[in-house]
Amino acid sequence: MSIVVTGADGYLGWPTALRIADGTDERVVLVDNFARREWVESVGSTSAVPIGSIDERIEAAEEVHDLSNLSFVEADLTERAAVDELLSVHEPSVVVHTAAQPSAPYSQINGERANYTQHNNLQATRNLLWGLHEHDLSDTHFIETTTTGVYGAPEFPIPEGGATMENQGERDEVPFPAMAGSWYHLTKSHDAANMRLAHKQFDLPISDVRTAIIYGTETEETSADDRLATRFDFDYYFGVVAHRFCAQAIAGYPMTVYGKGEQRKPFIALEDAVEGLAQLALSETDSRPDDHVVYNQVTRAISIVEVAETIADVSDEYDLDVEVEHFENPREEDETHKMEMEHDRYDDLIGGQSTTFEEGVRSILGTLVDHEDRITAREDRFLPGVLTDDE
C-alpha cells in the first residue's frame, strides 16, 4: 500500500508530499506531468523562487529530512491507461489529488484554454474515481483540493459544504449550488458533484477540501534547504493576489488594486493548507472518514485593500518604496462584497490558524528580496496583456 499525491511538483502538492512522507513509513508516490511549469512559461513568466528538477528535490528530501519513502511517477492523469497502471501497481490507501490547471484567468484567455482546462481537470478526477472503483480500491480515501470559488459570492454566510433549502414548508440539506465565476472554477464545481456521486455509487470515502487563496513561500520542511523550495508564481495568470502584490513591492511597481478593492476574499497560509491535507492523509484507517465530507480550507477573509495595505506596511521593514494604485477592474465582481465563510470543521482539523497574514507577508518579502532580478525581468506580466500565438 502507498499514499499517492498528484500534482506533486506544484506549489501545494510538493510541500504536502514532504509533510505526509515525514509522518508515515508508507511509500509516498509523487505523480506529475510537469504541465504547471509549461503553462507558466507559455504566458511568459516563471517562478520567482528557483525550483529544481523532481529528482533533485527528492534527493534533497532524503539528504535533509532522511525521507527515503518518496518515489516519483511521471503520468498524465487524463490518460486512463496511465491511471490504471498507477493504481494497479501502487494500490494506494490514500489519494491526495492536487493536480489541476488552477488558474481562473488562464481559463478565461480564450476558448482553447477554457476547453483545455475543463478537459484536463475533469478527466483527471473522473479517471481517478472510476479507477479506484474498478480496481476494487473502494476503501481508499480520496482527498481533492477543489476551491472556495465554487460558492461564488452570495450575500449570506457560506456554509461548510451544503445548504438548507425550504420549499412548501419542507426543509432538507442539499449541496450548495454551483455559483462559480470562471471556466476553471466550474471544473471544481463539477468535480465536487462527481465526487459526491462517486461516494454514493461506489461508497468511496471522500474529502472535498475547498481551498482558499493560499499565501506563503515555505513550510517547515521546505525552509530547511533551498533545494526543497516550492514554486512561487507572481504573474497575472498564475500569481494569486497576495503573491502578485508582494512581487510588485519587490520590483518597485505599484500594487494594482482592481476597482475599490473592498471585496473580501478567503485566505489561508501555505503552512495551514499543507497541515490539513496531511492530517487527512495520515488519519488512521479506523478513524478515517467513511463519508463524503466538505472542508472550507480557509482561516480568514481579507479585503483586497487590506492585503495591499498590510504588504505596504511590512515593506517598510525592507526599505521598499511601495505605492497602492487602483485600476479598472477587468473582472466581473462586486467590489464591496463582504464575504463570510464558515470553516469550523477545517479549524478543528488543523487546531486553528498557525500563521497570521502579516507574518506570512513578512516571510514572503524576506524570501523574494533575494530574487528581485527574476521578478523585475518579468514585471511586464503583472497585468493582463495580449498573448502571442506562441504563448
Short mmCIF file of C-alpha atoms in Angstrom, two decimals:
data_model
loop_
_atom_site.label_atom_id
_atom_site.label_comp_id
_atom_site.label_asym_id
_atom_site.label_seq_id
_atom_site.Cartn_x
_atom_site.Cartn_y
_atom_site.Cartn_z
CA MET A 1 0.00 0.00 0.00
CA SER A 2 1.03 3.59 -0.52
CA ILE A 3 -0.12 7.20 -0.43
CA VAL A 4 -0.38 8.90 -3.82
CA VAL A 5 0.00 12.68 -4.13
CA THR A 6 -0.92 14.05 -7.55
CA GLY A 7 0.33 17.43 -8.73
CA ALA A 8 3.34 16.77 -6.53
CA ASP A 9 5.62 19.12 -8.48
CA GLY A 10 3.27 22.01 -7.77
CA TYR A 11 3.08 24.85 -5.26
CA LEU A 12 0.81 22.98 -2.83
CA GLY A 13 1.50 19.39 -3.85
CA TRP A 14 5.25 19.43 -3.21
CA PRO A 15 5.24 20.65 0.43
CA THR A 16 2.19 18.45 1.13
CA ALA A 17 4.07 15.39 -0.10
CA LEU A 18 7.01 16.24 2.16
CA ARG A 19 4.76 16.68 5.22
CA ILE A 20 3.00 13.37 4.56
CA ALA A 21 6.24 11.47 3.93
CA ASP A 22 7.64 12.77 7.21
CA GLY A 23 4.65 11.37 9.07
CA THR A 24 4.50 7.83 7.72
CA ASP A 25 6.59 4.80 6.83
CA GLU A 26 4.35 4.09 3.84
CA ARG A 27 5.64 4.73 0.35
CA VAL A 28 4.59 8.21 -0.82
CA VAL A 29 4.23 8.23 -4.60
CA LEU A 30 4.57 11.64 -6.22
CA VAL A 31 2.73 12.00 -9.53
CA ASP A 32 3.03 14.85 -12.02
CA ASN A 33 3.48 15.60 -15.73
CA PHE A 34 5.18 19.00 -15.20
CA ALA A 35 2.38 20.83 -17.00
CA ARG A 36 2.37 23.70 -14.46
CA ARG A 37 5.90 24.63 -15.49
CA GLU A 38 4.80 24.65 -19.14
CA TRP A 39 1.66 26.74 -18.51
CA VAL A 40 3.57 29.44 -16.66
CA GLU A 41 6.27 29.52 -19.34
CA SER A 42 3.57 29.78 -22.02
CA VAL A 43 2.36 33.10 -20.58
CA GLY A 44 5.90 34.44 -20.48
CA SER A 45 6.55 34.06 -16.76
CA THR A 46 8.49 31.92 -14.33
CA SER A 47 8.66 31.02 -10.66
CA ALA A 48 10.23 33.82 -8.61
CA VAL A 49 11.86 31.17 -6.42
CA PRO A 50 14.13 28.84 -8.43
CA ILE A 51 12.98 25.22 -8.22
CA GLY A 52 14.98 22.15 -9.04
CA SER A 53 14.03 19.09 -11.01
CA ILE A 54 11.91 16.50 -9.25
CA ASP A 55 14.93 14.20 -8.97
CA GLU A 56 16.95 16.95 -7.31
CA ARG A 57 14.10 17.66 -4.93
CA ILE A 58 13.66 14.05 -3.88
CA GLU A 59 17.41 13.64 -3.42
CA ALA A 60 17.47 16.74 -1.21
CA ALA A 61 14.49 15.47 0.81
CA GLU A 62 16.32 12.23 1.55
CA GLU A 63 19.52 14.07 2.47
CA VAL A 64 17.97 16.84 4.59
CA HIS A 65 14.96 15.12 6.15
CA ASP A 66 16.00 11.46 5.85
CA LEU A 67 12.92 10.77 3.73
CA SER A 68 13.64 7.50 1.96
CA ASN A 69 9.98 6.73 1.23
CA LEU A 70 9.48 9.15 -1.66
CA SER A 71 9.26 7.99 -5.26
CA PHE A 72 8.09 9.64 -8.46
CA VAL A 73 5.88 8.63 -11.37
CA GLU A 74 5.54 10.86 -14.42
CA ALA A 75 1.99 10.47 -15.66
CA ASP A 76 -0.77 12.38 -17.41
CA LEU A 77 -3.89 11.66 -15.39
CA THR A 78 -6.15 12.49 -18.33
CA GLU A 79 -4.93 9.25 -19.89
CA ARG A 80 -6.93 6.37 -18.49
CA ALA A 81 -4.19 3.80 -19.16
CA ALA A 82 -1.72 5.82 -17.07
CA VAL A 83 -4.18 5.99 -14.17
CA ASP A 84 -4.91 2.27 -14.39
CA GLU A 85 -1.19 1.47 -14.24
CA LEU A 86 -0.66 3.87 -11.33
CA LEU A 87 -3.45 2.32 -9.26
CA SER A 88 -2.73 -1.31 -10.10
CA VAL A 89 0.99 -1.02 -9.30
CA HIS A 90 0.77 1.12 -6.14
CA GLU A 91 -2.67 0.23 -4.71
CA PRO A 92 -2.94 3.44 -2.66
CA SER A 93 -4.71 3.60 0.66
CA VAL A 94 -4.98 7.38 0.16
CA VAL A 95 -5.01 9.62 -2.91
CA VAL A 96 -4.34 13.33 -2.34
CA HIS A 97 -5.39 14.92 -5.61
CA THR A 98 -3.89 18.41 -6.03
CA ALA A 99 -3.26 18.14 -9.79
CA ALA A 100 -5.20 20.65 -11.89
CA GLN A 101 -4.90 23.65 -14.15
CA PRO A 102 -5.51 26.06 -11.22
CA SER A 103 -5.81 29.48 -12.83
CA ALA A 104 -9.13 31.21 -13.45
CA PRO A 105 -7.51 33.96 -15.59
CA TYR A 106 -5.71 31.36 -17.71
CA SER A 107 -9.00 29.54 -18.31
CA GLN A 108 -10.57 32.82 -19.46
CA ILE A 109 -7.96 33.75 -22.11
CA ASN A 110 -9.77 32.08 -24.99
CA GLY A 111 -11.93 29.10 -25.90
CA GLU A 112 -8.95 26.83 -26.45
CA ARG A 113 -7.67 27.33 -22.91
CA ALA A 114 -11.18 27.07 -21.45
CA ASN A 115 -11.66 23.73 -23.21
CA TYR A 116 -8.22 22.55 -22.14
CA THR A 117 -8.85 23.49 -18.50
CA GLN A 118 -12.19 21.70 -18.39
CA HIS A 119 -10.89 18.57 -20.11
CA ASN A 120 -7.69 18.41 -18.06
CA ASN A 121 -9.28 18.91 -14.65
CA LEU A 122 -12.48 16.90 -15.08
CA GLN A 123 -10.93 14.00 -16.96
CA ALA A 124 -8.21 13.51 -14.35
CA THR A 125 -10.68 13.41 -11.46
CA ARG A 126 -13.10 11.07 -13.26
CA ASN A 127 -10.27 8.73 -14.21
CA LEU A 128 -9.11 8.52 -10.60
CA LEU A 129 -12.60 7.99 -9.17
CA TRP A 130 -13.58 5.32 -11.68
CA GLY A 131 -10.11 3.78 -11.44
CA LEU A 132 -10.41 3.31 -7.69
CA HIS A 133 -13.81 1.68 -8.15
CA GLU A 134 -12.75 -0.63 -10.96
CA HIS A 135 -9.55 -1.69 -9.20
CA ASP A 136 -11.51 -2.67 -6.07
CA LEU A 137 -9.94 0.15 -4.04
CA SER A 138 -13.23 1.27 -2.53
CA ASP A 139 -11.61 1.81 0.90
CA THR A 140 -9.10 4.30 -0.50
CA HIS A 141 -9.56 7.77 1.00
CA PHE A 142 -9.86 10.22 -1.89
CA ILE A 143 -8.88 13.79 -0.94
CA GLU A 144 -9.17 16.53 -3.53
CA THR A 145 -8.40 20.22 -3.33
CA THR A 146 -11.28 21.95 -5.08
CA THR A 147 -11.81 25.66 -4.36
CA THR A 148 -13.86 28.03 -2.28
CA GLY A 149 -14.61 29.69 -5.63
CA VAL A 150 -17.34 27.11 -6.24
CA TYR A 151 -19.54 29.13 -3.89
CA GLY A 152 -19.37 32.35 -5.87
CA ALA A 153 -20.09 35.45 -3.79
CA PRO A 154 -23.52 35.12 -2.13
CA GLU A 155 -24.78 37.78 0.25
CA PHE A 156 -25.13 35.36 3.18
CA PRO A 157 -22.59 33.39 5.25
CA ILE A 158 -21.27 30.47 3.21
CA PRO A 159 -21.71 27.08 4.92
CA GLU A 160 -19.05 24.39 5.00
CA GLY A 161 -20.38 22.30 2.17
CA GLY A 162 -24.16 22.07 1.98
CA ALA A 163 -27.09 24.40 2.33
CA THR A 164 -30.58 24.17 3.78
CA MET A 165 -33.40 24.50 1.28
CA GLU A 166 -37.02 25.10 2.19
CA ASN A 167 -39.91 24.57 -0.19
CA GLN A 168 -43.62 24.38 0.61
CA GLY A 169 -42.90 24.11 4.30
CA GLU A 170 -40.39 21.25 3.97
CA ARG A 171 -36.65 21.59 4.70
CA ASP A 172 -33.70 19.49 3.59
CA GLU A 173 -29.91 19.66 3.38
CA VAL A 174 -28.76 19.95 -0.23
CA PRO A 175 -25.40 20.50 -1.95
CA PHE A 176 -24.51 24.17 -2.27
CA PRO A 177 -25.39 25.33 -5.80
CA ALA A 178 -22.52 25.88 -8.23
CA MET A 179 -22.05 29.65 -8.49
CA ALA A 180 -18.56 29.64 -9.98
CA GLY A 181 -17.37 32.67 -11.92
CA SER A 182 -14.81 31.20 -14.34
CA TRP A 183 -14.29 28.18 -16.57
CA TYR A 184 -11.67 26.97 -14.08
CA HIS A 185 -13.94 27.34 -11.05
CA LEU A 186 -16.67 25.44 -12.87
CA THR A 187 -14.30 22.47 -13.21
CA LYS A 188 -14.12 22.29 -9.44
CA SER A 189 -17.88 22.62 -9.14
CA HIS A 190 -18.23 19.65 -11.48
CA ASP A 191 -15.50 17.76 -9.59
CA ALA A 192 -17.42 18.33 -6.36
CA ALA A 193 -20.56 16.90 -7.94
CA ASN A 194 -18.66 13.95 -9.41
CA MET A 195 -17.08 13.15 -6.05
CA ARG A 196 -20.47 13.25 -4.38
CA LEU A 197 -21.80 10.83 -7.00
CA ALA A 198 -18.75 8.56 -6.65
CA HIS A 199 -19.34 8.34 -2.92
CA LYS A 200 -22.99 7.50 -3.47
CA GLN A 201 -22.40 4.91 -6.19
CA PHE A 202 -19.02 3.44 -5.21
CA ASP A 203 -19.04 4.11 -1.45
CA LEU A 204 -15.64 5.82 -1.70
CA PRO A 205 -14.62 7.89 1.36
CA ILE A 206 -14.30 11.43 0.00
CA SER A 207 -12.81 14.61 1.47
CA ASP A 208 -13.63 17.64 -0.67
CA VAL A 209 -11.17 20.30 0.55
CA ARG A 210 -12.30 23.65 -0.81
CA THR A 211 -9.11 25.63 -0.94
CA ALA A 212 -8.97 29.39 -0.39
CA ILE A 213 -6.29 31.77 -1.70
CA ILE A 214 -3.05 30.29 -0.38
CA TYR A 215 -0.17 32.59 0.51
CA GLY A 216 3.39 31.90 1.59
CA THR A 217 6.74 30.80 0.25
CA GLU A 218 7.64 27.99 2.60
CA THR A 219 6.69 25.40 5.19
CA GLU A 220 8.70 23.87 8.00
CA GLU A 221 10.03 21.22 5.61
CA THR A 222 10.81 23.39 2.57
CA SER A 223 12.55 26.09 4.62
CA ALA A 224 15.27 23.66 5.68
CA ASP A 225 17.14 23.83 2.36
CA ASP A 226 16.89 25.95 -0.81
CA ARG A 227 16.71 22.77 -2.88
CA LEU A 228 13.39 21.94 -1.22
CA ALA A 229 11.72 25.25 -2.15
CA THR A 230 8.29 25.20 -3.70
CA ARG A 231 7.39 27.35 -6.68
CA PHE A 232 6.14 30.94 -6.35
CA ASP A 233 4.19 32.46 -9.23
CA PHE A 234 3.62 36.21 -9.42
CA ASP A 235 2.23 36.92 -12.89
CA TYR A 236 -1.36 37.95 -13.61
CA TYR A 237 -2.41 34.49 -14.76
CA PHE A 238 -0.90 32.22 -12.10
CA GLY A 239 0.09 34.53 -9.26
CA VAL A 240 -2.59 34.86 -6.57
CA VAL A 241 -3.29 38.40 -5.47
CA ALA A 242 -1.14 38.38 -2.31
CA HIS A 243 1.83 36.94 -4.20
CA ARG A 244 1.45 39.36 -7.08
CA PHE A 245 1.31 42.33 -4.70
CA CYS A 246 4.41 41.16 -2.83
CA ALA A 247 6.31 40.76 -6.09
CA GLN A 248 5.21 44.21 -7.19
CA ALA A 249 6.50 45.62 -3.91
CA ILE A 250 9.88 44.00 -4.51
CA ALA A 251 10.03 45.37 -8.07
CA GLY A 252 9.07 48.89 -7.01
CA TYR A 253 5.91 48.55 -9.06
CA PRO A 254 2.60 49.98 -7.80
CA MET A 255 0.34 47.38 -6.23
CA THR A 256 -2.55 47.02 -8.66
CA VAL A 257 -5.81 47.01 -6.75
CA TYR A 258 -8.71 46.40 -9.12
CA GLY A 259 -11.62 48.77 -8.54
CA LYS A 260 -12.45 49.73 -4.97
CA GLY A 261 -10.79 46.62 -3.58
CA GLU A 262 -13.16 46.41 -0.65
CA GLN A 263 -14.29 42.90 -1.60
CA ARG A 264 -13.24 40.27 0.93
CA LYS A 265 -11.67 37.02 -0.21
CA PRO A 266 -10.89 33.82 1.74
CA PHE A 267 -7.19 33.28 2.59
CA ILE A 268 -5.05 30.59 4.19
CA ALA A 269 -1.30 30.28 4.83
CA LEU A 270 0.59 27.59 2.93
CA GLU A 271 1.61 26.00 6.24
CA ASP A 272 -2.03 25.70 7.34
CA ALA A 273 -3.13 24.35 3.95
CA VAL A 274 -0.43 21.67 3.99
CA GLU A 275 -1.20 20.67 7.57
CA GLY A 276 -4.86 19.99 6.86
CA LEU A 277 -4.14 17.79 3.85
CA ALA A 278 -1.51 15.87 5.81
CA GLN A 279 -3.87 15.36 8.75
CA LEU A 280 -6.48 13.87 6.41
CA ALA A 281 -3.97 11.71 4.56
CA LEU A 282 -2.37 10.34 7.72
CA SER A 283 -5.56 9.63 9.66
CA GLU A 284 -5.67 6.04 10.88
CA THR A 285 -7.85 3.68 8.89
CA ASP A 286 -10.27 3.16 11.77
CA SER A 287 -10.67 6.93 12.26
CA ARG A 288 -10.66 7.83 8.58
CA PRO A 289 -13.90 9.37 7.36
CA ASP A 290 -16.10 6.84 5.55
CA ASP A 291 -18.44 9.52 4.33
CA HIS A 292 -18.41 12.45 1.93
CA VAL A 293 -17.08 15.44 3.90
CA VAL A 294 -16.56 19.03 2.75
CA TYR A 295 -13.95 21.27 4.37
CA ASN A 296 -13.60 25.00 3.74
CA GLN A 297 -9.82 25.30 3.74
CA VAL A 298 -9.72 28.91 4.92
CA THR A 299 -8.68 30.68 8.11
CA ARG A 300 -9.99 34.20 7.49
CA ALA A 301 -11.43 36.59 4.91
CA ILE A 302 -9.41 39.68 3.99
CA SER A 303 -10.28 42.58 1.70
CA ILE A 304 -8.03 43.26 -1.28
CA VAL A 305 -7.30 46.75 0.06
CA GLU A 306 -6.25 45.28 3.41
CA VAL A 307 -3.95 42.86 1.58
CA ALA A 308 -2.26 45.77 -0.20
CA GLU A 309 -2.05 47.95 2.91
CA THR A 310 -0.57 45.13 5.01
CA ILE A 311 2.09 44.48 2.38
CA ALA A 312 2.86 48.20 2.20
CA ASP A 313 3.26 48.39 5.99
CA VAL A 314 5.54 45.34 6.17
CA SER A 315 7.54 46.61 3.17
CA ASP A 316 8.87 49.43 5.34
CA GLU A 317 10.90 46.79 7.22
CA TYR A 318 12.73 46.03 3.96
CA ASP A 319 13.16 49.68 2.88
CA LEU A 320 10.90 49.14 -0.12
CA ASP A 321 9.18 52.10 -1.77
CA VAL A 322 5.63 50.81 -2.18
CA GLU A 323 2.55 52.52 -3.59
CA VAL A 324 -1.02 51.31 -3.85
CA GLU A 325 -2.89 52.28 -7.02
CA HIS A 326 -6.43 51.49 -8.11
CA PHE A 327 -7.04 50.25 -11.65
CA GLU A 328 -10.19 49.49 -13.61
CA ASN A 329 -11.35 46.03 -12.66
CA PRO A 330 -11.06 43.54 -15.57
CA ARG A 331 -13.24 41.06 -13.66
CA GLU A 332 -16.98 40.94 -13.15
CA GLU A 333 -17.33 41.12 -9.35
CA ASP A 334 -18.86 43.13 -6.54
CA GLU A 335 -16.01 45.35 -5.35
CA THR A 336 -17.60 45.81 -1.91
CA HIS A 337 -18.66 42.22 -1.19
CA LYS A 338 -18.17 41.32 2.49
CA MET A 339 -17.64 37.58 2.27
CA GLU A 340 -18.31 35.42 5.31
CA MET A 341 -17.42 31.74 5.20
CA GLU A 342 -17.80 29.06 7.84
CA HIS A 343 -14.70 26.93 8.47
CA ASP A 344 -15.16 25.31 11.88
CA ARG A 345 -14.60 21.81 10.52
CA TYR A 346 -11.27 22.78 8.97
CA ASP A 347 -10.21 24.72 12.07
CA ASP A 348 -10.78 21.59 14.15
CA LEU A 349 -8.67 19.61 11.69
CA ILE A 350 -5.59 21.85 11.98
CA GLY A 351 -6.10 23.08 15.53
CA GLY A 352 -6.57 26.68 14.47
CA GLN A 353 -4.59 29.16 12.38
CA SER A 354 -0.82 28.93 12.88
CA THR A 355 0.31 31.88 10.76
CA THR A 356 -1.21 35.36 10.59
CA PHE A 357 -1.41 37.17 7.29
CA GLU A 358 1.11 39.77 8.42
CA GLU A 359 3.57 37.04 9.42
CA GLY A 360 3.03 35.38 6.06
CA VAL A 361 3.72 38.62 4.20
CA ARG A 362 6.89 39.19 6.22
CA SER A 363 8.13 35.72 5.27
CA ILE A 364 7.25 36.19 1.60
CA LEU A 365 9.07 39.51 1.31
CA GLY A 366 12.05 38.07 3.18
CA THR A 367 12.27 35.34 0.56
CA LEU A 368 11.62 37.48 -2.50
CA VAL A 369 14.25 40.14 -1.77
CA ASP A 370 16.85 37.55 -2.77
CA HIS A 371 15.15 37.04 -6.13
CA GLU A 372 14.48 40.62 -7.22
CA ASP A 373 16.18 40.12 -10.59
CA ARG A 374 13.91 37.21 -11.52
CA ILE A 375 10.85 39.32 -10.71
CA THR A 376 11.88 42.56 -12.42
CA ALA A 377 12.78 40.62 -15.55
CA ARG A 378 9.11 39.60 -15.84
CA GLU A 379 7.37 42.64 -14.37
CA ASP A 380 5.53 43.14 -17.67
CA ARG A 381 3.47 40.09 -16.66
CA PHE A 382 1.97 41.69 -13.56
CA LEU A 383 -1.02 42.87 -15.60
CA PRO A 384 -3.10 41.05 -18.22
CA GLY A 385 -1.73 41.51 -21.70
CA VAL A 386 -2.19 40.25 -25.22
CA LEU A 387 -0.51 36.87 -25.65
CA THR A 388 1.13 36.00 -28.92
CA ASP A 389 0.27 32.91 -30.94
CA ASP A 390 3.34 31.25 -29.46
CA GLU A 391 2.19 31.83 -25.88
#
